[in-house]
Structure formats: structure tokens, C-alpha cells
Coordinates of C-alpha atoms in Angstrom, one line a residue:
Chain N
X1 CA -20.8 -15.3 14.5
X2 CA -17.1 -15.7 13.8
X3 CA -14.7 -13.1 15.0
X4 CA -12.9 -10.5 13.0
X5 CA -10.0 -8.7 14.5
X6 CA -11.6 -5.3 14.9
X7 CA -14.9 -6.5 16.3
X8 CA -14.2 -5.0 19.7
X9 CA -14.0 -1.6 18.1
X10 CA -17.4 -1.8 16.3
X11 CA -20.5 -1.7 18.5
X12 CA -23.1 -3.6 16.5
X13 CA -25.6 -4.0 19.3
X14 CA -27.2 -0.6 18.5
X15 CA -28.1 -1.8 15.0
X16 CA -29.3 -5.1 16.3
X17 CA -31.5 -3.4 18.9
X18 CA -32.9 -1.1 16.3
X19 CA -33.9 -3.9 14.0
X20 CA -35.5 -5.7 16.9
X21 CA -38.1 -2.9 17.1
X22 CA -39.5 -3.9 13.7
X23 CA -41.6 -6.9 12.6
X24 CA -39.0 -8.9 10.7
X25 CA -38.6 -12.6 10.1
X26 CA -35.5 -14.1 11.4
X27 CA -34.3 -14.7 7.8
X28 CA -35.0 -11.1 6.9
X29 CA -33.2 -9.7 9.9
X30 CA -30.2 -12.1 9.3
X31 CA -29.9 -10.9 5.7
X32 CA -30.0 -7.3 6.7
X33 CA -27.3 -7.9 9.4
X34 CA -25.2 -9.6 6.8
X35 CA -25.4 -6.7 4.3
X36 CA -24.6 -4.2 7.1
X37 CA -21.7 -6.4 8.3
X38 CA -20.2 -6.5 4.7
X39 CA -20.5 -2.8 4.4
X40 CA -18.7 -2.2 7.6
X41 CA -15.9 -4.5 6.5
X42 CA -15.4 -2.4 3.3
X43 CA -15.3 0.8 5.2
X44 CA -12.9 -0.4 7.9
X45 CA -10.6 -2.1 5.4
X46 CA -10.5 1.3 3.5
X47 CA -9.5 3.1 6.7
X48 CA -6.8 0.6 7.4
X49 CA -5.4 0.5 3.9
X50 CA -5.5 4.3 3.7
X51 CA -3.3 4.6 6.8
X52 CA -1.0 1.6 6.3
X53 CA 2.0 2.3 4.1
X54 CA 1.4 0.7 0.7
X55 CA 4.4 -1.5 0.8
X56 CA 2.9 -3.1 3.9
X57 CA -0.4 -4.0 2.2
X58 CA 0.7 -7.5 1.0
X59 CA 1.8 -8.3 4.5
X60 CA -1.4 -7.1 6.1
X61 CA -3.6 -8.9 3.5
X62 CA -1.6 -12.1 4.1
X63 CA -2.2 -11.9 7.9
X64 CA -5.9 -11.1 7.3
X65 CA -6.4 -14.1 5.0
X66 CA -4.6 -16.4 7.4
X67 CA -6.7 -15.6 10.4
X68 CA -9.2 -12.7 10.2
X69 CA -9.9 -13.0 14.0
X70 CA -6.3 -12.8 15.2
X71 CA -5.7 -10.2 17.8
X72 CA -2.1 -10.0 16.4
X73 CA -3.4 -8.1 13.4
X74 CA -4.5 -5.1 15.5
X75 CA -1.1 -5.2 17.3
X76 CA 0.6 -5.3 13.9
X77 CA -1.4 -2.3 12.7
X78 CA -0.7 -0.3 15.8
X79 CA 3.0 -0.9 15.2
X80 CA 2.9 -0.1 11.5
X81 CA 0.5 2.8 11.7
X82 CA 0.4 4.0 15.2
X83 CA -2.0 3.4 18.2
X84 CA -4.4 6.0 16.8
X85 CA -5.6 3.5 14.2
X86 CA -8.0 2.1 16.7
X87 CA -9.6 5.5 17.2
X88 CA -9.8 5.9 13.4
X89 CA -11.6 2.6 13.0
X90 CA -14.0 3.5 15.8
X91 CA -14.7 6.9 14.2
X92 CA -15.4 5.4 10.8
X93 CA -17.6 2.6 12.2
X94 CA -19.6 5.1 14.3
X95 CA -20.2 7.2 11.1
X96 CA -21.3 4.2 9.1
X97 CA -23.5 2.9 11.9
X98 CA -25.3 6.3 12.2
X99 CA -26.0 6.3 8.4
X100 CA -27.4 2.8 8.7
X101 CA -29.5 3.5 11.7
X102 CA -30.9 6.6 9.8
X103 CA -31.7 4.4 6.8
X104 CA -33.5 1.9 9.0
X105 CA -35.6 4.5 10.7
X106 CA -36.4 6.2 7.4
X107 CA -38.1 3.0 6.2
X108 CA -40.4 2.6 9.2
X109 CA -44.0 2.4 8.1
X110 CA -46.0 4.9 10.0
Chain D
X1 CA -29.4 -5.2 25.4
X2 CA -33.1 -4.9 26.1
X3 CA -35.6 -6.3 23.7
X4 CA -39.3 -5.5 23.5
X5 CA -41.6 -8.4 24.1
X6 CA -43.1 -7.9 20.7
X7 CA -41.7 -5.6 17.9
X8 CA -43.7 -2.4 17.7
X9 CA -43.3 -1.2 14.2
X10 CA -43.6 -2.3 10.7
X11 CA -40.9 -1.6 8.2
X12 CA -40.6 -1.6 4.4
X13 CA -38.3 -4.5 4.2
X14 CA -37.8 -4.5 0.5
X15 CA -36.9 -0.9 0.3
X16 CA -34.6 -1.1 3.3
X17 CA -32.9 -4.1 1.8
X18 CA -32.3 -2.2 -1.6
X19 CA -31.0 0.8 0.2
X20 CA -28.6 -1.2 2.3
X21 CA -27.5 -3.2 -0.7
X22 CA -26.8 0.1 -2.5
X23 CA -24.7 1.3 0.4
X24 CA -22.8 -2.0 0.3
X25 CA -22.1 -1.8 -3.4
X26 CA -20.9 1.8 -3.0
X27 CA -18.6 1.0 -0.2
X28 CA -17.1 -2.0 -2.1
X29 CA -16.6 0.2 -5.2
X30 CA -14.9 2.9 -3.1
X31 CA -12.6 0.3 -1.5
X32 CA -11.7 -1.1 -4.9
X33 CA -11.1 2.3 -6.4
X34 CA -8.8 3.4 -3.6
X35 CA -7.0 0.2 -3.0
X36 CA -7.2 -1.9 -6.2
X37 CA -4.1 -3.9 -5.6
X38 CA -4.9 -4.9 -2.0
X39 CA -8.4 -6.0 -3.0
X40 CA -7.0 -7.9 -5.9
X41 CA -4.6 -9.8 -3.5
X42 CA -7.5 -10.7 -1.3
X43 CA -9.7 -11.8 -4.1
X44 CA -6.9 -13.8 -5.7
X45 CA -6.8 -15.7 -2.4
X46 CA -10.5 -16.5 -2.8
X47 CA -11.9 -13.9 -0.3
X48 CA -14.1 -10.9 -1.2
X49 CA -13.4 -8.0 1.1
X50 CA -16.9 -8.0 2.5
X51 CA -16.7 -11.7 3.1
X52 CA -14.1 -11.7 5.9
X53 CA -16.5 -13.1 8.5
X54 CA -17.7 -15.9 6.2
X55 CA -14.0 -16.7 5.6
X56 CA -13.4 -16.8 9.3
X57 CA -16.3 -19.1 9.7
X58 CA -15.0 -21.5 7.1
X59 CA -11.6 -21.6 8.7
X60 CA -13.3 -22.4 12.0
X61 CA -15.4 -25.1 10.5
X62 CA -12.3 -26.6 8.9
X63 CA -10.9 -26.8 12.3
X64 CA -7.7 -25.0 11.5
X65 CA -6.4 -21.5 11.0
X66 CA -5.5 -21.1 7.3
X67 CA -1.8 -21.2 7.0
X68 CA -0.3 -17.8 6.7
X69 CA 1.2 -16.7 3.4
X70 CA 3.8 -15.1 5.5
X71 CA 6.6 -17.2 6.8
X72 CA 9.4 -16.6 9.2
X73 CA 12.9 -16.4 7.8
X74 CA 13.6 -19.9 8.9
X75 CA 10.4 -21.7 7.9
X76 CA 9.2 -22.5 4.4
X77 CA 5.6 -21.7 3.4
X78 CA 3.4 -24.8 3.7
X79 CA 0.7 -25.6 1.3
X80 CA -2.4 -23.5 1.8
X81 CA -5.5 -25.6 1.4
X82 CA -7.9 -22.6 1.5
X83 CA -6.3 -20.8 -1.5
X84 CA -7.3 -21.4 -5.1
X85 CA -5.2 -24.0 -7.0
X86 CA -3.5 -21.3 -9.1
X87 CA -1.8 -20.0 -6.0
X88 CA -0.1 -23.2 -5.1
X89 CA 3.3 -22.1 -6.4
X90 CA 6.7 -22.7 -4.9
X91 CA 7.3 -19.5 -2.9
X92 CA 10.4 -17.4 -3.3
X93 CA 12.0 -15.9 -0.3
X94 CA 13.3 -12.3 -0.5
X95 CA 16.9 -13.6 0.1
X96 CA 16.6 -16.0 -2.9
X97 CA 15.1 -13.3 -5.0
X98 CA 17.9 -10.9 -4.2
X99 CA 20.6 -13.5 -4.9
X100 CA 18.9 -14.2 -8.2
X101 CA 18.9 -10.5 -9.1
X102 CA 22.5 -10.2 -8.2
X103 CA 23.4 -13.2 -10.3
X104 CA 21.5 -11.9 -13.3
X105 CA 22.9 -8.4 -13.0
X106 CA 26.4 -9.6 -13.0
X107 CA 25.9 -11.0 -16.4
X108 CA 24.6 -7.7 -17.8
X109 CA 26.2 -4.8 -16.1
X110 CA 29.4 -3.4 -17.4
X111 CA 32.5 -3.2 -15.2
X112 CA 32.7 0.5 -15.7
X113 CA 30.0 2.6 -14.0
X114 CA 28.6 4.5 -17.0
X115 CA 25.3 5.1 -18.8
X116 CA 24.0 1.7 -20.0
X117 CA 23.8 0.7 -23.6
X118 CA 20.4 0.0 -25.3
X119 CA 20.8 -3.8 -25.3
X120 CA 21.9 -3.7 -21.6
X121 CA 18.8 -1.6 -20.8
X122 CA 16.5 -4.0 -22.6
X123 CA 17.9 -7.0 -20.8
X124 CA 17.6 -5.3 -17.4
X125 CA 13.9 -4.3 -18.1
X126 CA 13.3 -8.0 -18.9
X127 CA 14.9 -9.1 -15.7
X128 CA 13.0 -6.6 -13.5
X129 CA 9.7 -7.7 -15.1
X130 CA 10.4 -11.4 -14.6
X131 CA 11.4 -11.0 -11.0
X132 CA 9.1 -8.2 -9.8
X133 CA 6.2 -8.1 -12.3
X134 CA 7.0 -4.4 -12.9
X135 CA 7.3 -2.6 -16.1
X136 CA 10.4 -0.4 -16.2
X137 CA 12.4 1.5 -18.9
X138 CA 15.5 3.7 -19.1
X139 CA 13.6 5.9 -21.5
X140 CA 9.9 6.7 -21.0
X141 CA 7.7 8.8 -23.2
X142 CA 10.9 10.0 -25.0
X143 CA 12.5 11.1 -21.7
X144 CA 15.6 9.7 -20.1
X145 CA 18.0 10.8 -17.4
X146 CA 21.6 11.8 -18.1
X147 CA 22.5 8.3 -16.8
X148 CA 20.8 5.1 -15.5
X149 CA 23.8 3.5 -13.8
X150 CA 25.8 5.7 -11.4
X151 CA 26.7 6.4 -7.8
X152 CA 24.2 7.4 -5.2
X153 CA 24.8 9.6 -2.2
X154 CA 22.8 10.1 1.0
X155 CA 20.3 13.0 1.1
X156 CA 18.5 14.4 4.1
X157 CA 14.8 14.5 4.7
X158 CA 12.8 17.1 2.7
X159 CA 10.4 19.5 4.4
X160 CA 6.9 18.3 3.4
X161 CA 5.0 21.5 4.3
X162 CA 5.7 25.0 5.6
X163 CA 6.8 24.6 9.2
X164 CA 7.8 20.9 8.9
X165 CA 10.6 19.9 11.3
X166 CA 12.9 16.9 11.4
X167 CA 11.1 15.8 14.6
X168 CA 7.9 15.3 12.6
X169 CA 9.7 12.7 10.4
X170 CA 9.0 9.3 12.1
X171 CA 11.7 7.4 10.2
X172 CA 15.4 8.1 10.6
X173 CA 15.1 11.8 11.9
X174 CA 18.7 11.6 12.9
X175 CA 19.7 12.0 9.2
X176 CA 18.5 15.6 9.4
X177 CA 16.3 17.7 7.1
X178 CA 17.4 20.1 4.3
X179 CA 17.1 23.8 5.3
X180 CA 15.3 24.6 2.0
X181 CA 12.6 22.9 0.0
X182 CA 13.2 20.3 -2.6
X183 CA 13.4 21.2 -6.2
X184 CA 9.6 20.7 -6.6
X185 CA 8.8 22.6 -3.4
X186 CA 6.7 21.4 -0.6
X187 CA 4.7 18.2 -0.9
X188 CA 1.6 19.9 0.4
X189 CA 0.6 23.3 1.7
X190 CA -0.1 22.4 5.4
X191 CA 0.3 19.6 7.9
X192 CA -3.4 19.0 7.9
X193 CA -3.2 18.1 4.2
X194 CA -0.3 15.7 4.6
X195 CA -1.7 12.3 3.4
X196 CA -0.2 8.9 3.9
X197 CA 0.6 8.9 0.2
X198 CA 2.7 12.1 0.5
X199 CA 4.4 10.8 3.6
X200 CA 5.4 7.8 1.6
X201 CA 6.7 10.0 -1.3
X202 CA 9.0 11.9 1.0
X203 CA 10.1 8.8 2.7
X204 CA 11.0 7.1 -0.5
X205 CA 12.4 9.8 -2.7
X206 CA 15.5 10.2 -4.9
X207 CA 17.3 13.2 -6.4
X208 CA 18.3 13.0 -10.0
X209 CA 20.3 15.4 -12.1
X210 CA 17.5 17.0 -14.1
X211 CA 19.5 20.2 -14.1
X212 CA 22.1 18.6 -16.4
X213 CA 19.6 17.3 -19.0
X214 CA 20.5 18.9 -22.3
X215 CA 16.9 20.2 -22.9
X216 CA 16.0 21.1 -19.3
X217 CA 16.1 24.8 -19.9
X218 CA 14.4 24.7 -23.3
X219 CA 11.6 22.4 -22.3
X220 CA 11.4 23.5 -18.6
X221 CA 7.6 23.7 -18.1
X222 CA 7.0 20.3 -19.6
X223 CA 10.0 18.5 -18.1
X224 CA 9.5 20.0 -14.6
X225 CA 6.0 18.7 -14.5
X226 CA 6.9 15.3 -16.1
X227 CA 9.7 14.6 -13.6
X228 CA 7.8 15.7 -10.5
X229 CA 7.3 12.6 -8.3
X230 CA 8.0 10.4 -11.3
X231 CA 8.2 6.8 -10.1
X232 CA 11.6 5.1 -10.4
X233 CA 13.0 1.7 -9.6
X234 CA 16.3 1.9 -7.8
X235 CA 18.4 -1.2 -7.6
X236 CA 21.6 -1.8 -5.7
X237 CA 23.4 -4.6 -7.6
X238 CA 25.7 -5.3 -4.7
X239 CA 22.9 -6.1 -2.2
X240 CA 20.3 -7.2 -4.8
X241 CA 17.8 -4.9 -3.1
X242 CA 15.2 -2.9 -5.0
X243 CA 13.1 0.0 -4.0
X244 CA 10.4 2.0 -5.8
X245 CA 10.8 5.7 -5.1
X246 CA 9.7 9.0 -6.6
X247 CA 11.8 11.9 -8.0
X248 CA 11.5 14.7 -5.5
X249 CA 14.7 16.7 -5.7
X250 CA 17.3 17.7 -8.3
X251 CA 21.0 16.9 -7.9
X252 CA 23.5 16.1 -6.7
X253 CA 26.0 18.6 -8.1
X254 CA 28.4 17.2 -10.7
X255 CA 31.5 17.9 -8.7
X256 CA 30.4 15.4 -6.0
X257 CA 31.1 12.5 -8.4
X258 CA 27.6 11.1 -7.8
X259 CA 24.7 10.9 -10.1
X260 CA 21.8 10.2 -7.8
X261 CA 20.7 11.0 -4.3
X262 CA 18.6 8.8 -2.0
X263 CA 16.4 9.7 0.9
X264 CA 17.4 8.3 4.3
X265 CA 15.0 5.5 4.0
X266 CA 16.0 4.6 0.5
X267 CA 19.7 4.6 1.4
X268 CA 19.0 2.6 4.6
X269 CA 17.1 -0.1 2.8
X270 CA 19.5 -0.3 -0.2
X271 CA 22.5 -0.6 2.1
X272 CA 24.2 2.0 0.0
X273 CA 26.5 3.8 2.4
X274 CA 27.6 7.3 1.5
X275 CA 31.1 8.7 1.9
X276 CA 33.8 6.3 1.1
X277 CA 31.5 3.4 0.4
X278 CA 29.7 5.0 -2.5
X279 CA 27.6 2.3 -4.2
X280 CA 26.5 2.3 -7.8
X281 CA 22.8 1.9 -8.5
X282 CA 20.6 1.3 -11.4
X283 CA 17.7 3.8 -11.8
X284 CA 14.9 3.1 -14.3
X285 CA 11.6 4.7 -14.8
X286 CA 8.5 2.7 -13.7
X287 CA 5.9 2.6 -16.3
X288 CA 2.8 2.8 -14.1
X289 CA 0.1 5.0 -15.7
X290 CA -2.6 3.8 -13.3
X291 CA -0.4 4.4 -10.2
X292 CA -0.7 0.9 -8.9
X293 CA 2.9 0.2 -8.0
X294 CA 3.4 0.9 -4.3
X295 CA 6.4 2.9 -3.1
X296 CA 9.0 1.3 -0.9
X297 CA 11.0 -1.9 -0.8
X298 CA 10.2 -4.4 -3.6
X299 CA 10.2 -7.9 -2.2
X300 CA 7.5 -9.6 -4.2
X301 CA 6.3 -10.1 -7.7
X302 CA 3.5 -7.6 -8.4
X303 CA 1.9 -9.7 -11.1
X304 CA 1.7 -12.8 -8.9
X305 CA -0.1 -11.4 -5.8
X306 CA -0.6 -14.9 -4.3
X307 CA 3.2 -15.1 -3.8
X308 CA 3.0 -12.7 -0.8
X309 CA 6.4 -13.3 0.4
X310 CA 8.0 -10.9 2.7
X311 CA 9.8 -10.7 6.0
X312 CA 10.2 -7.9 8.5
X313 CA 12.4 -5.3 7.0

């Protein structure tokens, strides 16, 4: 899996472990992981863009497009927004992850 | 991570997939609603917001990091193979853009600092649109300021909420804060409700002489609401710099000899020094009914998002 710059803040293993409890084909599991990953991207981008001054958005998007895995992007965000942005990203990803885990468990066949 | 030797439970895969897809669509819509321009920029470059990881994989597979759309002041932007064909334009640096603006303004602006004539205003609107992709006008919805070309003076920070102090302003606190509220009061009722958008509005604000409008008193309720945080484009013809700001205070007084006031950040960016170095500026309304034009320095063409040219301000 290729790296995105905020991966170290988002703990995906919990979702991965939860899905491993269920009888899923590899393709089925990969598809679900992909959907979850995309959802997380949306939420985290939203957090970042909501905190980053709007006149800095083009600069950020440009850096993101050039190399989504660059550690420099997080350093850039910490400079432009403040160090607290990492905690904001963690908070949002925890919230989304809990919602997704809840959704997975709701669909368990008893 | 521990794994069971054999998965224990069955799951309704179809239903789970549908539910997760719904969450995905909802999150994408929320992102697009709240940040349409940023999403448009990314999509114009061929990447959907949810597809960042796939984009990273493609870059890795291609064996190179996609060339950044940003460039350092001393380096040109190379061709970007991963971008769509439509984005392969000759990039324009902010310095060149500013020089172009200065050159064009010289042809239009009068020698005397005075309210502009209608034909001058039309020409300027055309220039601003061509350079910045932004719709501006000296008169908007039948309203116009007492002048659109005048001197600007330095203003202090405005208190954004009850109890706000100058120490809470991260940018240029040394410029001080007014003892009283701006003409339209606080930006919000408490520090907890201070959003990044409101921070930006105080950061990039201007004062205009609404008190001297001929119908200000007779149409006060309507005009007060209309002018509150009205977006304007402020241009310094001497530096060629442009900034999008909001109207958040009334003034300066006529005896100062100035027609506009700029927040510390506005003045700092425009390089309009107060005191003896009063600089004339052009102030036009921004026609932005969908509130998509961002506040702050304008260094790119909003209608050509692929030309994301900027440098550290």
C-alpha cells in the first residue's frame, strides 16, 4: 500500500483486525478496505482544509498532488496551521474509525 | 496484530458494502460542499480526493515523484507528465503577474487620485478578470463606495469576540488592537465560536467610508447589512500586489486625507506604508455570490486552477 503523508496518524490495524474476524474473500476484504480508505481521505482532507487559511489551499493541493507521501506536507501544515493539526487529524480519524467499526459489527450475521 | 486461525463470524457483505459506500459518498459530498475550490483544483489535476493513495501508487510505479506545481523563485515549472493535457500551460510567476498588472494599470489610471470614470472602471474590471479570473466591479447591486481609487492608511487589529486581546492575534500583534469594536461589532460572540473563516476575515479586512455615503442614513438597515463583510479586491498599483479582503470597519475620517483603511496584514502584504508614504489603492467589489473566492493575497488565476503558481509570501 503506497504511503500518504498522514498515515502515521491513522491507525488502520483495528479495522483490518476486525474484518479478519469475518469470513470474507480476499477480494471482498480488499474492496471494503479501499472504500474505508477513501472515506478517511475525505474526512482528513476536510479537517486540513478547514484549518488551513484559504489562500494557502492551492499551495497545499499542489504539494499533495506532487507527492502525497511526502513528510514535508505535514511539516508544512504544522507551520501554516500549528502543531495541533496532528491531534485534530488523529481525533477525526478515531471518530470515523469508530463509526466504521460500529457499521462492520452491526452487519455480523448472528 | 493477532489473527484468528480461521474467521469466526459470517457477515452480510452486500449490506456492509452498501453502507460503507454510502458513508463514502456522504464524506465526499461534505468535502465538496465545504471546500469546492480545493476539490476542483485536485480534480483538475486528475486526482479525486478519495484517490490519493491510488495516485501515490501510480507515481511510485512511474518511478518518479510527480513534479510539483510549485516552483522555487529561481526555477521554472517543468512539464508535469501526470497532469491532464489541458493543464500544460506556460506558468506565470507572481513577479511577472505583478509586473503585468502594473504595466496595464499605468495605461488606465489617471494621474490624479480621484474616483474613477466609468470607462476606466470597465477597463480595470477586464484587467482583473484576465489576470486573476475574478469578477469585480466598482458598482455592485446598485451600490458603490464614495470612491474606488484613493489613499489607504494602516488600521489596527479588531477585537473578534468579547475579551479578545492583541496577544491572541497570531499575525503582526505589534500593530496593536483597537480599544473598541469595529463598525459591525464583534466577529463572533465567544472565543469558542471563532472559526478559521472569521480569523481570516479579521486578518484581511478593510475600512471604507460608508459613513460618507449619501444614502447611508436613509437606507441604513439595508446598507449596513449589505456592506458587512462585503468582499473587495484591493490593489496597490505601485507594487502590483492584489489582496482579497472584507469590509469590517467604517472610516477613516475625512480629515485624515485617506479614503480607506487596511488591516495590518493587508497593509503588510500590499507594501502600502502609512504616514508619509501613503499609497493609493484601487478598491473594487468582488462579485462572488457563492463565496468561493478566498481571502488573502491573490497570486494566481482562479479560473485556471492548474496554474497553481505561488511562492512563500
